[in-house]
Amino acid sequence: MQMEKTRLRIAVQKKGRLADETFALLKATGLTIKENKGGLFYRIKNLPIDLLLVRDDDIPGFVFDGVADLGIVGANVYEEYALNNNNQRRAQCIQELGFSHCNLCLALPNTEGYANLNDFNNKTIATSYPNILQTYFKKGGISASTLEMHGSVEVAPKLGIADAICDIVSSGATLEANGLQNVKTIFSSQALLLKTTKALSTEKKDTITKLLSRFEGVRQSKETKYIMMNAPRSALPALTKLLPGAEAPTVMHLEGQKDSIAIHAVCRESVFWETMESLKTAGASSILVLPIEKMLA
Ligand code: PRP
Ligand code: ZN
């Protein structure tokens, strides 16, 4: 594959849960994606970027080799790939993206009791993550065999080919449906932004800078809320103290009401019901909390 000099190439999962959240982030970042169903690439219309659609297991290798300049992949997949290659093929992880949170867990049939990790000694564990698991066992002084599977890991105990499994747990529904209990989380994962260690053109570096600043903007606007309320002027000092992570609020006078004001503020932390209740107790009324769509500091 001949490398593009100016258009940044980002490897993303073709389909699956990670793909859905990746596309949601890219869209929130303002990228206009020209889909090409069945194609290997999606072209971005408003920035010099191409998306390379692949299986998630292929992403760490593609980024390491420079087939893609960036990649978005789960930490679980990245770690397994790196360990499988004796840590000799690690791309650079430049950002934790804060989505696709899940855990890699050891699970046993519900019918089995569990005391501690030693229970796994001399057992067979079905998993798609043999390297992460064996590294973990090695640290804990456990000796167990792994049965490598590439999907439907949860059926292994029922089939009698393994005593336990080590698999990704998100909602826990898969374990429950298969009569399994989560006994130990061995690795916590989320989506990562990987970058190749190969040299990049100035154009590509500029695009990365722009993209990172937009990702940051998306992250901030998710957490940041715009809050508005009315209050007696005398309550202002108390209310200002209660506003979570806010800079100086905007204070406006209310037409025809001498002692009442309107307060507007940008809060950089989540505004919970509890906060709103405290504001009310401190004298505020008509409290509104609004999402912020975009932010550029
Ligand atoms: C993962 C994992 C489980 C399931 C767990 O599979 O292997 O099967 O998700 O999620 P839950 O706790 O919400 O039920 P995934 O959907 O990634 O597909 P794959 O195993 O085929 O890669
Ligand atoms: Zn699965």
Coordinates of C-alpha atoms and ligand atoms in Angstrom, one line a residue:
M1 CA 0.0 0.0 0.0
Q2 CA 1.6 3.3 -1.0
M3 CA 1.6 5.9 1.7
E4 CA -0.2 9.2 1.2
K5 CA 2.0 12.2 1.9
T6 CA -0.6 14.7 3.0
R7 CA -3.8 12.9 3.9
L8 CA -3.8 11.5 7.4
R9 CA -4.8 7.9 7.6
I10 CA -6.6 6.7 10.7
A11 CA -7.3 3.0 11.3
V12 CA -10.7 2.4 12.9
Q13 CA -12.7 -0.7 13.6
K14 CA -15.0 -1.7 10.7
K15 CA -17.9 -2.7 12.8
G16 CA -18.7 -3.4 16.4
R17 CA -19.2 -1.5 19.6
L18 CA -15.9 0.3 19.4
A19 CA -16.7 1.3 15.8
D20 CA -20.1 2.8 16.8
E21 CA -18.4 5.0 19.5
T22 CA -15.5 5.9 17.3
F23 CA -17.8 7.2 14.6
A24 CA -19.8 9.1 17.2
L25 CA -16.6 10.8 18.4
L26 CA -15.4 11.6 14.8
K27 CA -18.8 13.1 14.0
A28 CA -18.9 15.1 17.2
T29 CA -15.4 16.3 16.1
G30 CA -17.0 17.8 13.1
L31 CA -15.7 15.4 10.5
T32 CA -17.9 14.9 7.5
I33 CA -17.5 11.2 6.6
K34 CA -18.2 10.1 3.1
E35 CA -19.1 6.5 3.6
N36 CA -18.2 4.0 0.9
K37 CA -20.1 0.8 1.8
G38 CA -18.0 -2.2 1.5
G39 CA -14.9 -0.1 0.7
L40 CA -11.6 -0.2 2.7
F41 CA -11.5 3.6 3.1
Y42 CA -14.0 6.4 4.1
R43 CA -12.9 9.8 3.0
I44 CA -13.3 12.8 5.2
K45 CA -14.6 15.8 3.2
N46 CA -13.6 18.7 5.4
L47 CA -10.2 17.7 6.6
P48 CA -7.3 15.8 4.8
I49 CA -8.1 12.5 6.5
D50 CA -9.0 9.0 5.3
L51 CA -10.4 6.3 7.6
L52 CA -9.0 2.8 7.1
L53 CA -11.7 0.3 8.1
V54 CA -10.3 -2.9 9.5
R55 CA -10.7 -5.5 12.3
D56 CA -9.7 -4.1 15.6
D57 CA -7.0 -6.7 16.2
D58 CA -5.2 -5.4 13.1
I59 CA -5.1 -1.8 14.3
P60 CA -2.0 -1.9 16.6
G61 CA 0.1 -3.6 13.9
F62 CA -1.0 -1.3 11.2
V63 CA -0.2 1.8 13.3
F64 CA 3.2 0.3 14.4
D65 CA 4.1 -0.4 10.8
G66 CA 2.9 3.0 9.6
V67 CA 0.2 1.5 7.3
A68 CA -2.0 3.9 9.3
D69 CA -0.7 7.1 10.9
L70 CA -3.2 6.9 13.8
G71 CA -5.5 4.2 15.1
I72 CA -8.4 4.0 17.6
V73 CA -8.5 0.8 19.4
G74 CA -9.3 -0.7 22.8
A75 CA -6.5 -0.9 25.4
N76 CA -7.2 -4.6 25.7
V77 CA -6.4 -5.3 22.0
Y78 CA -3.4 -3.0 22.1
E79 CA -1.9 -4.6 25.2
E80 CA -2.5 -8.1 23.9
Y81 CA -0.8 -7.3 20.6
A82 CA 2.2 -5.6 22.4
L83 CA 2.7 -8.5 24.8
N84 CA 2.4 -11.0 22.0
N85 CA 5.2 -9.2 20.3
N86 CA 7.4 -9.1 23.4
N87 CA 6.8 -5.3 23.7
Q88 CA 8.9 -4.9 20.5
R89 CA 6.1 -3.5 18.4
R90 CA 4.4 -0.8 20.5
A91 CA 3.0 2.2 18.7
Q92 CA 2.8 5.4 20.7
C93 CA -0.4 5.8 22.8
I94 CA -1.1 9.6 22.7
Q95 CA -4.5 9.8 24.3
E96 CA -7.0 7.8 26.4
L97 CA -10.3 8.6 24.7
G98 CA -12.6 8.0 27.6
F99 CA -15.1 5.7 25.8
S100 CA -15.6 1.9 25.3
H101 CA -14.9 1.3 28.9
C102 CA -14.8 -2.4 29.7
N103 CA -13.0 -4.9 31.9
L104 CA -11.1 -8.1 31.1
C105 CA -12.3 -10.6 33.8
L106 CA -11.9 -14.1 35.0
A107 CA -15.2 -15.9 35.3
L108 CA -16.3 -19.2 36.6
P109 CA -19.5 -21.3 36.3
N110 CA -22.0 -20.1 38.9
T111 CA -21.9 -23.6 40.3
E112 CA -18.3 -23.3 41.4
G113 CA -17.1 -21.6 44.6
Y114 CA -14.3 -19.1 44.6
A115 CA -11.8 -18.3 47.3
N116 CA -8.8 -16.7 45.7
L117 CA -6.6 -16.6 42.6
N118 CA -4.9 -19.9 43.6
D119 CA -8.2 -21.6 42.6
F120 CA -7.0 -21.1 39.0
N121 CA -3.8 -23.2 39.5
N122 CA -3.7 -26.1 37.1
K123 CA -6.9 -25.1 35.4
T124 CA -7.7 -24.4 31.7
I125 CA -8.9 -21.0 30.9
A126 CA -10.5 -20.1 27.6
T127 CA -9.6 -16.6 26.4
S128 CA -8.9 -14.3 23.4
Y129 CA -6.2 -12.6 25.6
P130 CA -3.7 -15.4 26.5
N131 CA -0.8 -12.9 26.8
I132 CA -2.5 -10.5 29.2
L133 CA -3.8 -13.4 31.2
Q134 CA -0.5 -15.3 31.4
T135 CA 1.4 -12.1 32.3
Y136 CA -1.1 -11.5 35.1
F137 CA -0.9 -15.1 36.3
K138 CA 2.9 -15.0 36.3
K139 CA 2.9 -12.0 38.6
G140 CA 0.5 -13.8 40.9
G141 CA 2.5 -17.0 40.8
I142 CA -0.3 -19.0 39.2
S143 CA 0.3 -21.8 36.7
A144 CA -2.6 -22.5 34.4
S145 CA -3.1 -23.3 30.8
T146 CA -4.9 -21.1 28.3
L147 CA -7.1 -22.2 25.5
E148 CA -7.0 -19.5 22.8
M149 CA -10.4 -18.8 21.3
H150 CA -11.4 -15.9 18.9
G151 CA -15.1 -15.4 19.9
S152 CA -17.9 -17.1 21.8
V153 CA -15.4 -17.7 24.7
E154 CA -18.3 -17.9 27.1
V155 CA -19.4 -21.2 25.8
A156 CA -16.1 -23.0 26.6
P157 CA -17.1 -24.2 30.1
K158 CA -20.4 -25.6 28.9
L159 CA -18.6 -27.5 26.1
G160 CA -16.3 -29.0 28.7
I161 CA -13.2 -27.6 27.0
A162 CA -12.2 -25.2 29.8
D163 CA -12.8 -24.7 33.5
A164 CA -13.1 -21.0 33.3
I165 CA -13.0 -18.0 30.9
C166 CA -11.2 -14.7 30.8
D167 CA -13.1 -12.3 28.6
I168 CA -14.3 -8.8 28.2
V169 CA -17.2 -7.8 30.4
S170 CA -19.2 -4.6 29.7
S171 CA -22.8 -4.8 31.0
G172 CA -22.3 -8.4 32.3
A173 CA -25.2 -9.7 30.3
T174 CA -23.1 -12.3 28.4
L175 CA -21.8 -13.8 31.6
E176 CA -25.3 -13.9 33.1
A177 CA -26.8 -15.5 30.0
N178 CA -24.2 -18.2 30.2
G179 CA -24.3 -19.1 33.9
L180 CA -21.0 -17.5 34.7
Q181 CA -19.8 -15.3 37.6
N182 CA -17.2 -12.6 37.4
V183 CA -14.6 -13.4 40.1
K184 CA -11.7 -11.1 39.2
T185 CA -11.0 -8.1 37.0
I186 CA -7.5 -8.4 35.6
F187 CA -7.4 -5.4 33.2
S188 CA -9.5 -2.3 32.7
S189 CA -9.8 -1.0 29.2
Q190 CA -11.0 2.0 27.2
A191 CA -10.4 3.3 23.7
L192 CA -6.9 4.6 23.0
L193 CA -5.6 6.9 20.3
L194 CA -2.4 5.4 18.9
K195 CA 0.2 7.1 16.7
T196 CA 2.8 5.6 14.5
T197 CA 6.5 6.1 15.5
K198 CA 7.3 6.6 11.8
A199 CA 8.2 10.1 10.6
L200 CA 5.2 12.2 9.5
S201 CA 4.9 15.0 7.0
T202 CA 4.3 18.6 8.3
E203 CA 0.8 18.4 6.7
K204 CA -0.1 15.3 8.7
K205 CA 1.4 16.7 11.9
D206 CA -0.8 19.8 11.5
T207 CA -3.9 17.7 11.0
I208 CA -3.1 15.7 14.1
T209 CA -2.7 18.9 16.2
K210 CA -6.1 20.1 14.9
L211 CA -7.7 16.7 15.6
L212 CA -6.4 16.5 19.1
S213 CA -7.6 20.0 20.0
R214 CA -11.1 19.1 18.7
F215 CA -11.1 15.8 20.7
E216 CA -10.3 17.9 23.7
G217 CA -13.1 20.3 22.9
V218 CA -15.6 17.4 22.6
R219 CA -14.4 16.0 25.9
Q220 CA -14.7 19.3 27.7
S221 CA -18.1 20.2 26.2
K222 CA -19.4 16.8 27.4
E223 CA -18.6 17.6 31.0
T224 CA -19.3 21.3 30.8
K225 CA -22.8 22.6 31.3
Y226 CA -24.3 26.1 31.0
I227 CA -26.4 26.9 34.0
M228 CA -29.0 29.7 34.4
M229 CA -31.1 30.7 37.4
N230 CA -32.9 33.6 39.0
A231 CA -32.2 34.7 42.6
P232 CA -32.4 37.5 45.1
R233 CA -29.2 39.7 44.7
S234 CA -28.3 38.9 48.4
A235 CA -27.9 35.2 47.6
L236 CA -25.2 35.8 44.9
P237 CA -22.1 35.1 47.1
A238 CA -23.6 31.8 48.4
L239 CA -24.7 30.7 45.0
T240 CA -21.4 31.5 43.4
K241 CA -19.7 29.2 45.9
L242 CA -22.0 26.3 45.0
L243 CA -21.4 26.4 41.3
P244 CA -19.2 23.5 40.4
G245 CA -16.0 24.4 38.6
A246 CA -17.4 27.8 37.3
E247 CA -15.5 30.9 36.4
A248 CA -17.0 34.3 37.4
P249 CA -20.7 34.1 36.6
T250 CA -22.5 36.6 34.4
V251 CA -25.0 38.6 36.5
M252 CA -27.9 40.3 34.8
H253 CA -30.7 42.4 36.2
L254 CA -34.3 41.4 35.8
E255 CA -36.6 44.0 34.2
G256 CA -39.0 45.4 36.8
Q257 CA -37.5 43.6 39.7
K258 CA -35.2 45.6 41.9
D259 CA -33.7 42.9 44.1
S260 CA -33.7 39.9 41.7
I261 CA -31.0 39.0 39.3
A262 CA -30.4 36.3 36.7
I263 CA -27.1 34.3 37.0
H264 CA -25.5 32.5 34.1
A265 CA -22.4 30.4 34.4
V266 CA -20.4 27.8 32.6
C267 CA -19.7 24.8 34.9
R268 CA -16.7 22.6 34.1
E269 CA -17.9 19.8 36.2
S270 CA -21.1 17.7 36.1
V271 CA -24.1 19.4 37.6
F272 CA -26.0 16.9 39.7
W273 CA -29.5 17.0 41.0
E274 CA -27.9 17.5 44.5
T275 CA -26.2 20.7 43.3
M276 CA -29.4 22.0 41.9
E277 CA -31.2 21.3 45.1
S278 CA -28.5 23.1 47.1
L279 CA -28.8 26.1 44.8
K280 CA -32.5 26.1 45.3
T281 CA -32.1 26.0 49.1
A282 CA -29.7 28.9 48.8
G283 CA -32.4 31.0 47.1
A284 CA -32.2 30.2 43.4
S285 CA -35.3 29.6 41.3
S286 CA -36.0 28.7 37.7
I287 CA -32.8 26.7 37.5
L288 CA -31.9 25.5 34.0
V289 CA -28.9 23.3 33.1
L290 CA -28.1 23.2 29.4
P291 CA -25.6 21.1 27.4
I292 CA -22.9 22.9 25.5
E293 CA -22.4 21.8 21.9
K294 CA -18.9 23.1 21.1
M295 CA -16.1 24.8 23.0
L296 CA -12.9 26.4 21.9
A297 CA -10.8 27.8 24.7
Ligands
PRP1 C1 -17.5 -8.9 24.1 C2 -17.1 -10.1 25.0 C3 -18.5 -10.7 25.4 C4 -19.3 -9.4 25.4 C5 -19.5 -8.9 26.8 O1 -17.7 -9.4 22.9 O2 -16.4 -11.1 24.3 O3 -18.9 -11.6 24.5 O4 -18.7 -8.4 24.7 O5 -20.3 -7.8 26.9 P1 -21.5 -7.7 28.0 O6 -20.9 -7.8 29.3 O7 -22.1 -6.3 27.8 O8 -22.5 -8.8 27.7 P2 -17.9 -8.4 21.6 O9 -19.2 -7.9 21.5 O10 -16.8 -7.4 21.7 O11 -17.7 -9.4 20.4 P3 -16.6 -10.5 20.1 O12 -16.4 -11.3 21.3 O13 -17.2 -11.3 19.0 O14 -15.4 -9.7 19.7
ZN2 ZN -17.5 -11.7 22.8

